[in-house]
Amino acid sequence: AFERFIGKQYSPQVMRDEALKFIDKHKDKPFFLYFPTPIPHASLQAPAEWVDRYPREWDPVPYFGQNGYTPNLRPRATYAAMISYMDDSIGQMLDRVQALGLEDDTIVIFTSDNGTSFNGGVDREFFNSLPGLRGYKTQMWEGGIRVPMIVKFPGRVPAGTVSKQVGVTHDLFNTVLAATGGRTRRVDSVNLWPALTDASRVVARPHIYWEFPEGPGWQAVLLEGRYKGIRPNLRNRGLALELYDLQTDPMETTNIAVQRPDLVRKIEVLMRSERVPNPQFPLWVIDRPVPPPAN
């Protein structure tokens, strides 16, 4: 049955090859390349020769396609193979940039759109994908939204440094504008370039607000400095806010909402101000009129 899902073309290879052609074609002028590789997103699929690099003992039990994803005889090995294939593909692109003499003038940004998955045969415990963090993809706990970001720009971003800067993906808009000498725009994007060029700096940024009306609970979250307010149960019309101090409790084990009602009220007000109702996608539990909190 597993052989039915073996194809002749691997889309990550097609995308990589097209990316290499794009670099070659635009080597003589400034270019922007967005490479949204589909791996290691489920369904778990990789060329057999890449899967065979990993021990068969890793997979005593196949993944049979629960919840609609493609079945896989060796899910753990395939997941590792997909990550290795991605790493190799990015390496080929970096090598091409270097071979063309563009390395010193090229900004490379590597990041992700969410934390590890919980579905499709992905075994996050086996790979220790979330060392201690709570939650996963589709959830607003740190395990679902805290992702890596690597920036490479020789001579501008010091190699081997680590920044404590907190940001969100759309901050890259003004960050890249600043890095390339452009004029930043008055949009929902904070220029983080000073923090990337000097790891000792932290750019002051306003709170960050997300909503995710999908998954088991439907959630909304607001980061306000070291504090994080989360409404974890919007699906059942729950507006109760949980509060965590990410500086002392990054694993989000202790809800301090009762101890800090002042912060709860502040975050509730900010959540209402940040929410822009969408008539095409209403969230009644949030958009219904709510009286202001009492002093």
PDB file of C-alpha atoms in Angstrom:
ATOM      1  CA  ALA A   1       0.000   0.000   0.000  1.00  0.00           C
ATOM      2  CA  PHE A   2       2.847   2.412   0.756  1.00  0.00           C
ATOM      3  CA  GLU A   3       4.218   2.062  -2.805  1.00  0.00           C
ATOM      4  CA  ARG A   4       1.115   3.793  -4.175  1.00  0.00           C
ATOM      5  CA  PHE A   5       2.419   7.101  -2.812  1.00  0.00           C
ATOM      6  CA  ILE A   6       5.809   6.981  -4.551  1.00  0.00           C
ATOM      7  CA  GLY A   7       5.987   9.524  -7.373  1.00  0.00           C
ATOM      8  CA  LYS A   8       8.497  10.425 -10.076  1.00  0.00           C
ATOM      9  CA  GLN A   9       8.905  14.138  -9.295  1.00  0.00           C
ATOM     10  CA  TYR A  10       9.857  15.760  -5.981  1.00  0.00           C
ATOM     11  CA  SER A  11       8.551  19.318  -5.708  1.00  0.00           C
ATOM     12  CA  PRO A  12      11.335  20.547  -3.341  1.00  0.00           C
ATOM     13  CA  GLN A  13      13.850  19.569  -6.034  1.00  0.00           C
ATOM     14  CA  VAL A  14      11.889  21.465  -8.696  1.00  0.00           C
ATOM     15  CA  MET A  15      11.726  24.556  -6.463  1.00  0.00           C
ATOM     16  CA  ARG A  16      15.443  24.369  -5.668  1.00  0.00           C
ATOM     17  CA  ASP A  17      16.396  24.031  -9.325  1.00  0.00           C
ATOM     18  CA  GLU A  18      14.198  27.007 -10.241  1.00  0.00           C
ATOM     19  CA  ALA A  19      15.768  29.048  -7.435  1.00  0.00           C
ATOM     20  CA  LEU A  20      19.254  28.307  -8.757  1.00  0.00           C
ATOM     21  CA  LYS A  21      18.156  29.374 -12.252  1.00  0.00           C
ATOM     22  CA  PHE A  22      16.716  32.577 -10.801  1.00  0.00           C
ATOM     23  CA  ILE A  23      20.013  33.425  -9.094  1.00  0.00           C
ATOM     24  CA  ASP A  24      21.926  32.822 -12.307  1.00  0.00           C
ATOM     25  CA  LYS A  25      19.509  34.922 -14.339  1.00  0.00           C
ATOM     26  CA  HIS A  26      19.601  37.912 -11.977  1.00  0.00           C
ATOM     27  CA  LYS A  27      23.250  37.831 -10.931  1.00  0.00           C
ATOM     28  CA  ASP A  28      23.998  41.184 -12.559  1.00  0.00           C
ATOM     29  CA  LYS A  29      21.325  43.223 -10.777  1.00  0.00           C
ATOM     30  CA  PRO A  30      19.686  43.391  -7.349  1.00  0.00           C
ATOM     31  CA  PHE A  31      17.176  40.616  -6.775  1.00  0.00           C
ATOM     32  CA  PHE A  32      14.775  39.306  -4.159  1.00  0.00           C
ATOM     33  CA  LEU A  33      14.376  35.542  -3.864  1.00  0.00           C
ATOM     34  CA  TYR A  34      11.678  34.065  -1.640  1.00  0.00           C
ATOM     35  CA  PHE A  35      12.154  30.330  -1.193  1.00  0.00           C
ATOM     36  CA  PRO A  36       9.180  28.861   0.752  1.00  0.00           C
ATOM     37  CA  THR A  37      10.231  25.229   0.709  1.00  0.00           C
ATOM     38  CA  PRO A  38       7.396  22.812   1.555  1.00  0.00           C
ATOM     39  CA  ILE A  39       9.669  20.583   3.647  1.00  0.00           C
ATOM     40  CA  PRO A  40       9.604  19.304   6.327  1.00  0.00           C
ATOM     41  CA  HIS A  41       5.864  19.989   6.298  1.00  0.00           C
ATOM     42  CA  ALA A  42       3.606  16.928   6.211  1.00  0.00           C
ATOM     43  CA  SER A  43       2.964  14.834   4.238  1.00  0.00           C
ATOM     44  CA  LEU A  44       6.249  13.114   5.007  1.00  0.00           C
ATOM     45  CA  GLN A  45       7.935  12.416   1.687  1.00  0.00           C
ATOM     46  CA  ALA A  46      11.592  12.261   0.603  1.00  0.00           C
ATOM     47  CA  PRO A  47      13.693  10.494  -2.030  1.00  0.00           C
ATOM     48  CA  ALA A  48      14.473   6.920  -0.996  1.00  0.00           C
ATOM     49  CA  GLU A  49      18.232   7.454  -1.098  1.00  0.00           C
ATOM     50  CA  TRP A  50      17.894  10.240   1.476  1.00  0.00           C
ATOM     51  CA  VAL A  51      15.635   8.177   3.721  1.00  0.00           C
ATOM     52  CA  ASP A  52      18.115   5.286   3.613  1.00  0.00           C
ATOM     53  CA  ARG A  53      20.748   7.463   5.278  1.00  0.00           C
ATOM     54  CA  TYR A  54      18.946   6.932   8.587  1.00  0.00           C
ATOM     55  CA  PRO A  55      18.603   3.746  10.671  1.00  0.00           C
ATOM     56  CA  ARG A  56      15.687   1.444  10.032  1.00  0.00           C
ATOM     57  CA  GLU A  57      15.561   0.889  13.785  1.00  0.00           C
ATOM     58  CA  TRP A  58      14.188   4.406  14.150  1.00  0.00           C
ATOM     59  CA  ASP A  59      10.820   3.280  12.809  1.00  0.00           C
ATOM     60  CA  PRO A  60       9.380   0.173  14.468  1.00  0.00           C
ATOM     61  CA  VAL A  61       5.855   1.392  13.634  1.00  0.00           C
ATOM     62  CA  PRO A  62       4.766   2.929  10.296  1.00  0.00           C
ATOM     63  CA  TYR A  63       2.506   5.944  10.000  1.00  0.00           C
ATOM     64  CA  PHE A  64      -0.765   4.731   8.496  1.00  0.00           C
ATOM     65  CA  GLY A  65      -2.176   8.049   7.333  1.00  0.00           C
ATOM     66  CA  GLN A  66      -4.278   9.088  10.291  1.00  0.00           C
ATOM     67  CA  ASN A  67      -6.025  12.458   9.883  1.00  0.00           C
ATOM     68  CA  GLY A  68      -5.678  12.423   6.128  1.00  0.00           C
ATOM     69  CA  TYR A  69      -1.938  12.657   5.495  1.00  0.00           C
ATOM     70  CA  THR A  70      -0.015  10.318   3.207  1.00  0.00           C
ATOM     71  CA  PRO A  71       0.978   7.013   4.873  1.00  0.00           C
ATOM     72  CA  ASN A  72       4.678   6.447   5.410  1.00  0.00           C
ATOM     73  CA  LEU A  73       6.581   3.268   6.188  1.00  0.00           C
ATOM     74  CA  ARG A  74       9.492   5.090   7.888  1.00  0.00           C
ATOM     75  CA  PRO A  75       8.156   8.397   9.238  1.00  0.00           C
ATOM     76  CA  ARG A  76      11.064   9.344  11.520  1.00  0.00           C
ATOM     77  CA  ALA A  77      13.705   8.583   8.922  1.00  0.00           C
ATOM     78  CA  THR A  78      11.687  10.448   6.299  1.00  0.00           C
ATOM     79  CA  TYR A  79      11.344  13.509   8.516  1.00  0.00           C
ATOM     80  CA  ALA A  80      15.109  13.561   9.061  1.00  0.00           C
ATOM     81  CA  ALA A  81      15.657  13.055   5.336  1.00  0.00           C
ATOM     82  CA  MET A  82      13.430  16.010   4.499  1.00  0.00           C
ATOM     83  CA  ILE A  83      15.390  18.289   6.821  1.00  0.00           C
ATOM     84  CA  SER A  84      18.685  17.031   5.381  1.00  0.00           C
ATOM     85  CA  TYR A  85      17.388  17.598   1.852  1.00  0.00           C
ATOM     86  CA  MET A  86      16.352  21.135   2.754  1.00  0.00           C
ATOM     87  CA  ASP A  87      19.760  21.796   4.305  1.00  0.00           C
ATOM     88  CA  ASP A  88      21.489  20.520   1.178  1.00  0.00           C
ATOM     89  CA  SER A  89      19.272  22.636  -1.090  1.00  0.00           C
ATOM     90  CA  ILE A  90      19.963  25.818   0.857  1.00  0.00           C
ATOM     91  CA  GLY A  91      23.638  24.948   0.824  1.00  0.00           C
ATOM     92  CA  GLN A  92      23.549  24.717  -2.963  1.00  0.00           C
ATOM     93  CA  MET A  93      21.977  28.170  -3.198  1.00  0.00           C
ATOM     94  CA  LEU A  94      24.564  29.663  -0.833  1.00  0.00           C
ATOM     95  CA  ASP A  95      27.333  28.008  -2.826  1.00  0.00           C
ATOM     96  CA  ARG A  96      25.924  29.487  -6.042  1.00  0.00           C
ATOM     97  CA  VAL A  97      25.817  32.979  -4.523  1.00  0.00           C
ATOM     98  CA  GLN A  98      29.419  32.593  -3.412  1.00  0.00           C
ATOM     99  CA  ALA A  99      30.589  31.210  -6.762  1.00  0.00           C
ATOM    100  CA  LEU A 100      29.064  34.204  -8.548  1.00  0.00           C
ATOM    101  CA  GLY A 101      30.920  36.621  -6.268  1.00  0.00           C
ATOM    102  CA  LEU A 102      27.711  37.898  -4.663  1.00  0.00           C
ATOM    103  CA  GLU A 103      28.219  36.699  -1.088  1.00  0.00           C
ATOM    104  CA  ASP A 104      29.326  40.024   0.391  1.00  0.00           C
ATOM    105  CA  ASP A 105      26.333  41.824  -1.135  1.00  0.00           C
ATOM    106  CA  THR A 106      23.641  39.291  -0.308  1.00  0.00           C
ATOM    107  CA  ILE A 107      21.436  39.149   2.798  1.00  0.00           C
ATOM    108  CA  VAL A 108      20.296  35.635   3.651  1.00  0.00           C
ATOM    109  CA  ILE A 109      17.455  35.162   6.138  1.00  0.00           C
ATOM    110  CA  PHE A 110      16.392  31.710   7.278  1.00  0.00           C
ATOM    111  CA  THR A 111      13.323  31.317   9.486  1.00  0.00           C
ATOM    112  CA  SER A 112      10.046  29.424   9.895  1.00  0.00           C
ATOM    113  CA  ASP A 113       6.356  30.267  10.050  1.00  0.00           C
ATOM    114  CA  ASN A 114       5.435  28.170  13.092  1.00  0.00           C
ATOM    115  CA  GLY A 115       6.635  25.642  15.624  1.00  0.00           C
ATOM    116  CA  THR A 116       6.804  21.918  15.031  1.00  0.00           C
ATOM    117  CA  SER A 117       3.777  19.968  13.865  1.00  0.00           C
ATOM    118  CA  PHE A 118       1.727  17.478  15.845  1.00  0.00           C
ATOM    119  CA  ASN A 119       0.293  15.577  12.886  1.00  0.00           C
ATOM    120  CA  GLY A 120       1.104  13.572   9.792  1.00  0.00           C
ATOM    121  CA  GLY A 121       3.523  11.193  11.489  1.00  0.00           C
ATOM    122  CA  VAL A 122       5.834  13.905  12.855  1.00  0.00           C
ATOM    123  CA  ASP A 123       7.375  12.703  16.125  1.00  0.00           C
ATOM    124  CA  ARG A 124       8.389  15.853  17.972  1.00  0.00           C
ATOM    125  CA  GLU A 125       9.301  13.938  21.144  1.00  0.00           C
ATOM    126  CA  PHE A 126      11.721  11.654  19.285  1.00  0.00           C
ATOM    127  CA  PHE A 127      13.542  14.626  17.756  1.00  0.00           C
ATOM    128  CA  ASN A 128      13.230  16.809  20.875  1.00  0.00           C
ATOM    129  CA  SER A 129      11.871  19.538  18.631  1.00  0.00           C
ATOM    130  CA  LEU A 130      10.515  21.594  21.530  1.00  0.00           C
ATOM    131  CA  PRO A 131      12.932  21.174  24.438  1.00  0.00           C
ATOM    132  CA  GLY A 132      10.655  22.029  27.317  1.00  0.00           C
ATOM    133  CA  LEU A 133       8.447  24.514  25.468  1.00  0.00           C
ATOM    134  CA  ARG A 134       4.701  24.199  25.759  1.00  0.00           C
ATOM    135  CA  GLY A 135       2.476  23.695  22.729  1.00  0.00           C
ATOM    136  CA  TYR A 136       3.046  23.162  19.022  1.00  0.00           C
ATOM    137  CA  LYS A 137       1.815  24.320  15.628  1.00  0.00           C
ATOM    138  CA  THR A 138      -1.735  25.797  15.695  1.00  0.00           C
ATOM    139  CA  GLN A 139      -1.249  26.889  19.313  1.00  0.00           C
ATOM    140  CA  MET A 140      -0.081  30.242  20.647  1.00  0.00           C
ATOM    141  CA  TRP A 141       2.071  28.771  23.398  1.00  0.00           C
ATOM    142  CA  GLU A 142       5.808  29.301  22.870  1.00  0.00           C
ATOM    143  CA  GLY A 143       6.187  25.906  21.219  1.00  0.00           C
ATOM    144  CA  GLY A 144       3.843  27.044  18.478  1.00  0.00           C
ATOM    145  CA  ILE A 145       5.196  30.536  17.796  1.00  0.00           C
ATOM    146  CA  ARG A 146       8.849  30.664  18.893  1.00  0.00           C
ATOM    147  CA  VAL A 147      10.966  29.849  15.846  1.00  0.00           C
ATOM    148  CA  PRO A 148      14.625  30.265  14.873  1.00  0.00           C
ATOM    149  CA  MET A 149      15.925  33.023  12.627  1.00  0.00           C
ATOM    150  CA  ILE A 150      19.392  33.074  11.121  1.00  0.00           C
ATOM    151  CA  VAL A 151      20.694  36.142   9.274  1.00  0.00           C
ATOM    152  CA  LYS A 152      23.845  36.120   7.146  1.00  0.00           C
ATOM    153  CA  PHE A 153      25.332  39.306   5.725  1.00  0.00           C
ATOM    154  CA  PRO A 154      29.147  39.329   5.703  1.00  0.00           C
ATOM    155  CA  GLY A 155      30.655  42.520   7.059  1.00  0.00           C
ATOM    156  CA  ARG A 156      27.359  43.803   8.430  1.00  0.00           C
ATOM    157  CA  VAL A 157      25.932  41.077  10.659  1.00  0.00           C
ATOM    158  CA  PRO A 158      28.740  39.783  12.915  1.00  0.00           C
ATOM    159  CA  ALA A 159      29.152  36.029  12.517  1.00  0.00           C
ATOM    160  CA  GLY A 160      28.524  33.819  15.527  1.00  0.00           C
ATOM    161  CA  THR A 161      26.548  36.379  17.541  1.00  0.00           C
ATOM    162  CA  VAL A 162      23.199  35.760  19.218  1.00  0.00           C
ATOM    163  CA  SER A 163      20.549  38.462  19.613  1.00  0.00           C
ATOM    164  CA  LYS A 164      17.894  38.610  22.337  1.00  0.00           C
ATOM    165  CA  GLN A 165      15.675  40.696  20.068  1.00  0.00           C
ATOM    166  CA  VAL A 166      12.010  39.702  19.914  1.00  0.00           C
ATOM    167  CA  GLY A 167      10.305  40.193  16.593  1.00  0.00           C
ATOM    168  CA  VAL A 168       7.679  38.850  14.242  1.00  0.00           C
ATOM    169  CA  THR A 169       7.932  37.892  10.590  1.00  0.00           C
ATOM    170  CA  HIS A 170       6.393  41.080   9.210  1.00  0.00           C
ATOM    171  CA  ASP A 171       9.163  43.050  10.944  1.00  0.00           C
ATOM    172  CA  LEU A 172      11.390  41.823   8.130  1.00  0.00           C
ATOM    173  CA  PHE A 173       9.730  44.283   5.742  1.00  0.00           C
ATOM    174  CA  ASN A 174      11.182  47.420   7.334  1.00  0.00           C
ATOM    175  CA  THR A 175      14.287  45.555   8.495  1.00  0.00           C
ATOM    176  CA  VAL A 176      15.260  44.639   4.925  1.00  0.00           C
ATOM    177  CA  LEU A 177      14.405  48.122   3.687  1.00  0.00           C
ATOM    178  CA  ALA A 178      16.787  49.596   6.260  1.00  0.00           C
ATOM    179  CA  ALA A 179      19.499  47.043   5.498  1.00  0.00           C
ATOM    180  CA  THR A 180      19.407  47.836   1.785  1.00  0.00           C
ATOM    181  CA  GLY A 181      19.371  51.608   2.198  1.00  0.00           C
ATOM    182  CA  GLY A 182      15.682  52.050   1.569  1.00  0.00           C
ATOM    183  CA  ARG A 183      13.202  54.243   3.426  1.00  0.00           C
ATOM    184  CA  THR A 184      11.185  52.438   6.054  1.00  0.00           C
ATOM    185  CA  ARG A 185       7.402  52.705   5.814  1.00  0.00           C
ATOM    186  CA  ARG A 186       4.674  53.544   8.307  1.00  0.00           C
ATOM    187  CA  VAL A 187       3.250  50.031   8.399  1.00  0.00           C
ATOM    188  CA  ASP A 188       2.990  47.259  10.986  1.00  0.00           C
ATOM    189  CA  SER A 189       6.677  46.416  10.802  1.00  0.00           C
ATOM    190  CA  VAL A 190       9.525  47.338  13.168  1.00  0.00           C
ATOM    191  CA  ASN A 191      13.046  47.897  11.855  1.00  0.00           C
ATOM    192  CA  LEU A 192      15.216  45.361  13.701  1.00  0.00           C
ATOM    193  CA  TRP A 193      18.352  46.071  11.697  1.00  0.00           C
ATOM    194  CA  PRO A 194      20.168  47.829  14.587  1.00  0.00           C
ATOM    195  CA  ALA A 195      19.790  44.697  16.733  1.00  0.00           C
ATOM    196  CA  LEU A 196      21.044  42.431  13.953  1.00  0.00           C
ATOM    197  CA  THR A 197      24.175  44.466  13.350  1.00  0.00           C
ATOM    198  CA  ASP A 198      24.892  44.850  17.067  1.00  0.00           C
ATOM    199  CA  ALA A 199      23.820  41.903  19.241  1.00  0.00           C
ATOM    200  CA  SER A 200      24.147  44.014  22.388  1.00  0.00           C
ATOM    201  CA  ARG A 201      21.268  46.236  21.253  1.00  0.00           C
ATOM    202  CA  VAL A 202      17.570  45.493  21.643  1.00  0.00           C
ATOM    203  CA  VAL A 203      15.152  47.566  19.586  1.00  0.00           C
ATOM    204  CA  ALA A 204      12.158  48.755  21.578  1.00  0.00           C
ATOM    205  CA  ARG A 205       9.073  47.499  19.811  1.00  0.00           C
ATOM    206  CA  PRO A 206       5.374  47.772  20.669  1.00  0.00           C
ATOM    207  CA  HIS A 207       3.406  44.782  21.802  1.00  0.00           C
ATOM    208  CA  ILE A 208       2.805  41.932  19.359  1.00  0.00           C
ATOM    209  CA  TYR A 209      -0.698  40.541  18.821  1.00  0.00           C
ATOM    210  CA  TRP A 210      -1.767  37.314  17.096  1.00  0.00           C
ATOM    211  CA  GLU A 211      -4.955  35.395  16.593  1.00  0.00           C
ATOM    212  CA  PHE A 212      -5.246  31.817  15.431  1.00  0.00           C
ATOM    213  CA  PRO A 213      -8.899  30.753  15.050  1.00  0.00           C
ATOM    214  CA  GLU A 214      -8.031  27.193  14.131  1.00  0.00           C
ATOM    215  CA  GLY A 215      -6.895  24.051  15.853  1.00  0.00           C
ATOM    216  CA  PRO A 216      -8.112  22.618  19.151  1.00  0.00           C
ATOM    217  CA  GLY A 217      -8.899  25.805  21.029  1.00  0.00           C
ATOM    218  CA  TRP A 218      -8.717  28.935  18.851  1.00  0.00           C
ATOM    219  CA  GLN A 219      -6.370  31.317  20.579  1.00  0.00           C
ATOM    220  CA  ALA A 220      -5.331  34.955  20.777  1.00  0.00           C
ATOM    221  CA  VAL A 221      -2.111  36.180  22.349  1.00  0.00           C
ATOM    222  CA  LEU A 222      -0.407  39.477  23.094  1.00  0.00           C
ATOM    223  CA  LEU A 223       3.255  39.911  24.027  1.00  0.00           C
ATOM    224  CA  GLU A 224       3.939  42.949  26.180  1.00  0.00           C
ATOM    225  CA  GLY A 225       7.633  43.014  27.003  1.00  0.00           C
ATOM    226  CA  ARG A 226       8.470  40.040  29.189  1.00  0.00           C
ATOM    227  CA  TYR A 227       4.788  39.246  29.764  1.00  0.00           C
ATOM    228  CA  LYS A 228       2.480  37.189  27.610  1.00  0.00           C
ATOM    229  CA  GLY A 229      -1.307  37.200  27.794  1.00  0.00           C
ATOM    230  CA  ILE A 230      -3.133  34.352  26.092  1.00  0.00           C
ATOM    231  CA  ARG A 231      -6.775  33.488  25.604  1.00  0.00           C
ATOM    232  CA  PRO A 232      -6.495  29.736  25.002  1.00  0.00           C
ATOM    233  CA  ASN A 233     -10.135  28.775  24.539  1.00  0.00           C
ATOM    234  CA  LEU A 234     -11.899  31.138  22.136  1.00  0.00           C
ATOM    235  CA  ARG A 235     -13.531  28.237  20.347  1.00  0.00           C
ATOM    236  CA  ASN A 236     -15.731  27.666  23.381  1.00  0.00           C
ATOM    237  CA  ARG A 237     -16.278  31.421  23.751  1.00  0.00           C
ATOM    238  CA  GLY A 238     -13.830  31.650  26.589  1.00  0.00           C
ATOM    239  CA  LEU A 239     -12.405  35.136  27.140  1.00  0.00           C
ATOM    240  CA  ALA A 240     -10.477  34.274  30.290  1.00  0.00           C
ATOM    241  CA  LEU A 241      -6.905  35.498  30.026  1.00  0.00           C
ATOM    242  CA  GLU A 242      -3.885  33.584  31.254  1.00  0.00           C
ATOM    243  CA  LEU A 243      -0.705  35.521  32.039  1.00  0.00           C
ATOM    244  CA  TYR A 244       2.904  34.317  31.949  1.00  0.00           C
ATOM    245  CA  ASP A 245       6.264  35.901  32.687  1.00  0.00           C
ATOM    246  CA  LEU A 246       8.466  34.599  29.868  1.00  0.00           C
ATOM    247  CA  GLN A 247      11.608  35.904  31.532  1.00  0.00           C
ATOM    248  CA  THR A 248      11.248  33.702  34.607  1.00  0.00           C
ATOM    249  CA  ASP A 249       8.902  31.083  33.157  1.00  0.00           C
ATOM    250  CA  PRO A 250       9.653  30.473  29.448  1.00  0.00           C
ATOM    251  CA  MET A 251       7.995  27.054  29.660  1.00  0.00           C
ATOM    252  CA  GLU A 252       4.676  28.730  30.608  1.00  0.00           C
ATOM    253  CA  THR A 253       3.975  26.549  33.600  1.00  0.00           C
ATOM    254  CA  THR A 254       2.673  29.180  36.049  1.00  0.00           C
ATOM    255  CA  ASN A 255      -0.343  31.354  35.281  1.00  0.00           C
ATOM    256  CA  ILE A 256       0.123  34.600  37.256  1.00  0.00           C
ATOM    257  CA  ALA A 257      -3.117  36.291  36.191  1.00  0.00           C
ATOM    258  CA  VAL A 258      -4.465  36.294  39.752  1.00  0.00           C
ATOM    259  CA  GLN A 259      -1.266  37.869  41.084  1.00  0.00           C
ATOM    260  CA  ARG A 260      -1.148  40.609  38.411  1.00  0.00           C
ATOM    261  CA  PRO A 261      -4.690  41.847  37.699  1.00  0.00           C
ATOM    262  CA  ASP A 262      -3.213  45.182  36.610  1.00  0.00           C
ATOM    263  CA  LEU A 263      -1.377  43.519  33.737  1.00  0.00           C
ATOM    264  CA  VAL A 264      -4.411  41.437  32.854  1.00  0.00           C
ATOM    265  CA  ARG A 265      -6.523  44.590  32.489  1.00  0.00           C
ATOM    266  CA  LYS A 266      -3.810  46.299  30.435  1.00  0.00           C
ATOM    267  CA  ILE A 267      -3.448  43.368  28.058  1.00  0.00           C
ATOM    268  CA  GLU A 268      -7.216  43.009  27.673  1.00  0.00           C
ATOM    269  CA  VAL A 269      -7.433  46.666  26.641  1.00  0.00           C
ATOM    270  CA  LEU A 270      -4.553  46.233  24.169  1.00  0.00           C
ATOM    271  CA  MET A 271      -6.154  43.138  22.687  1.00  0.00           C
ATOM    272  CA  ARG A 272      -9.370  45.052  22.016  1.00  0.00           C
ATOM    273  CA  SER A 273      -7.499  47.941  20.450  1.00  0.00           C
ATOM    274  CA  GLU A 274      -5.428  45.646  18.217  1.00  0.00           C
ATOM    275  CA  ARG A 275      -8.369  43.570  17.008  1.00  0.00           C
ATOM    276  CA  VAL A 276      -9.741  44.693  13.634  1.00  0.00           C
ATOM    277  CA  PRO A 277     -13.074  42.956  12.971  1.00  0.00           C
ATOM    278  CA  ASN A 278     -13.360  41.202   9.629  1.00  0.00           C
ATOM    279  CA  PRO A 279     -16.925  40.864   8.286  1.00  0.00           C
ATOM    280  CA  GLN A 280     -15.809  37.994   6.036  1.00  0.00           C
ATOM    281  CA  PHE A 281     -14.377  36.111   9.014  1.00  0.00           C
ATOM    282  CA  PRO A 282     -16.153  37.221  12.175  1.00  0.00           C
ATOM    283  CA  LEU A 283     -15.098  36.052  15.613  1.00  0.00           C
ATOM    284  CA  TRP A 284     -18.195  36.793  17.631  1.00  0.00           C
ATOM    285  CA  VAL A 285     -16.623  35.987  20.970  1.00  0.00           C
ATOM    286  CA  ILE A 286     -14.060  38.765  20.403  1.00  0.00           C
ATOM    287  CA  ASP A 287     -16.050  41.250  18.364  1.00  0.00           C
ATOM    288  CA  ARG A 288     -19.147  41.425  20.571  1.00  0.00           C
ATOM    289  CA  PRO A 289     -19.356  44.655  22.617  1.00  0.00           C
ATOM    290  CA  VAL A 290     -17.341  44.355  25.792  1.00  0.00           C
ATOM    291  CA  PRO A 291     -17.571  46.985  28.546  1.00  0.00           C
ATOM    292  CA  PRO A 292     -14.284  48.602  29.560  1.00  0.00           C
ATOM    293  CA  PRO A 293     -12.665  47.098  32.664  1.00  0.00           C
ATOM    294  CA  ALA A 294     -13.480  48.715  35.972  1.00  0.00           C
ATOM    295  CA  ASN A 295     -10.776  50.778  37.627  1.00  0.00           C
TER     296      ASN A 295
END
